[in-house]
Amino acid sequence: QVQLVESGGGSVQAGGSLRLSCSASGYTSSKYCIGWFRQAPGKQREGVATLATGGGRTYYADSVKGRFTISEDNAKSTLYLQMNSLELEDTAMYYCAAIDGVRLSGCDLQVGPYDYWGQGTQVTVSS
């Protein structure tokens, strides 16, 4: 059973930075899709940044391109999301999610295919 545990959320002023971490375990596949998603109050959950492990392609939502960076540390089985130049609109619960394997169509930002989810970590950006 895949388990994902997020950390690193918090409160920050607009323009500031945060780094989220996701510790992953329980995979049966050597490569898999994993990424960050977020959900703001009253809005649908959306993909923020995803990748295929082992140096695969990365995907970013248009709203975070140039500000957020997704990365992995395979030795630590940890996924990161470096968030810079945070904006009020980035306020949301951030979730780490994964698929135990790699999709033929790629590890893109669609929410539906992701089977495993962490408990979430709150990010609040204030003015």
XYZ file of C-alpha atoms in Angstrom:
127
model
C 0.000 0.000 0.000
C 1.437 3.334 -1.075
C 1.692 5.869 1.727
C 2.354 9.570 1.301
C 3.077 12.027 4.087
C 3.334 15.756 3.386
C 5.058 18.414 5.446
C 6.267 21.979 5.123
C 3.094 23.985 4.812
C 2.487 27.147 6.773
C 1.681 30.830 6.598
C 3.737 33.271 4.574
C 3.388 36.771 3.219
C 2.866 37.369 -0.471
C 6.177 37.244 -2.287
C 7.626 34.754 0.163
C 8.702 31.148 -0.263
C 7.877 27.725 1.152
C 9.106 24.222 0.427
C 6.774 21.270 0.713
C 8.010 17.717 1.193
C 6.300 14.391 0.552
C 7.722 11.177 1.938
C 6.634 8.186 -0.138
C 6.678 4.475 0.631
C 5.044 1.190 -0.317
C 5.476 1.278 -4.089
C 5.546 -1.949 -6.054
C 6.672 -0.286 -9.294
C 10.215 0.930 -9.945
C 8.877 4.075 -11.632
C 5.698 5.925 -10.884
C 3.799 9.152 -11.322
C 3.806 11.521 -8.371
C 2.954 15.142 -7.889
C 1.369 18.016 -6.062
C -2.248 19.035 -6.186
C -4.163 21.733 -4.339
C -7.681 22.622 -3.362
C -8.850 26.030 -2.243
C -12.148 26.492 -0.372
C -15.061 26.287 -2.780
C -12.893 25.230 -5.702
C -12.118 21.960 -7.403
C -8.898 20.134 -6.729
C -6.303 20.960 -9.380
C -2.923 19.722 -10.462
C 0.009 21.966 -9.598
C 3.115 20.020 -10.627
C 3.758 16.377 -11.421
C 6.530 14.153 -12.681
C 7.520 10.627 -13.569
C 10.177 9.417 -11.155
C 13.699 8.682 -12.321
C 14.167 11.915 -14.211
C 10.988 11.783 -16.249
C 9.068 14.699 -17.719
C 7.669 17.359 -15.404
C 4.333 19.106 -15.758
C 3.306 22.465 -14.310
C 0.043 24.330 -14.136
C 0.240 27.592 -16.075
C -0.479 29.544 -12.904
C 2.719 28.337 -11.195
C 5.186 28.121 -14.077
C 8.335 30.050 -13.309
C 7.498 30.234 -9.593
C 7.231 26.607 -8.427
C 9.716 23.782 -8.930
C 9.023 20.092 -8.402
C 11.930 17.792 -7.652
C 12.671 14.347 -6.257
C 15.310 12.746 -4.072
C 15.182 9.073 -4.979
C 17.588 8.071 -2.218
C 15.197 9.524 0.354
C 12.004 8.590 -1.531
C 10.965 12.193 -1.104
C 9.242 14.640 -3.401
C 9.600 18.383 -3.021
C 7.768 21.471 -4.182
C 9.730 24.698 -3.945
C 7.294 27.582 -4.050
C 8.664 31.077 -4.669
C 6.957 34.420 -5.245
C 3.855 33.141 -3.529
C 0.596 34.894 -4.325
C -2.679 35.188 -2.425
C -4.235 32.839 -4.988
C -1.810 30.076 -3.955
C -3.621 29.703 -0.637
C -4.960 26.138 -0.511
C -4.584 22.689 0.973
C -1.747 21.020 -0.890
C -1.775 17.280 -1.436
C 0.848 14.839 -2.590
C -0.602 12.146 -4.840
C 0.746 9.184 -6.756
C 0.025 6.383 -9.175
C 1.789 3.073 -8.535
C 3.245 2.929 -12.011
C 3.604 5.171 -15.030
C 0.718 5.887 -17.376
C 1.213 5.393 -21.094
C -0.186 8.885 -21.599
C 2.271 10.370 -19.133
C 2.192 11.692 -15.577
C 0.198 14.819 -16.280
C -1.897 17.061 -14.054
C -5.230 15.271 -14.289
C -6.574 14.545 -10.810
C -8.593 11.437 -11.644
C -5.859 8.894 -12.388
C -4.048 9.463 -9.086
C -4.930 6.637 -6.696
C -2.991 7.469 -3.578
C -3.219 10.695 -1.610
C -1.572 12.178 1.424
C -3.455 13.934 4.176
C -2.574 17.400 2.890
C -0.695 20.380 4.236
C -2.142 23.882 4.418
C -0.474 26.818 2.680
C -1.784 30.274 3.532
C -0.496 33.375 1.774
C -1.388 36.754 3.239
C -0.910 40.335 2.079
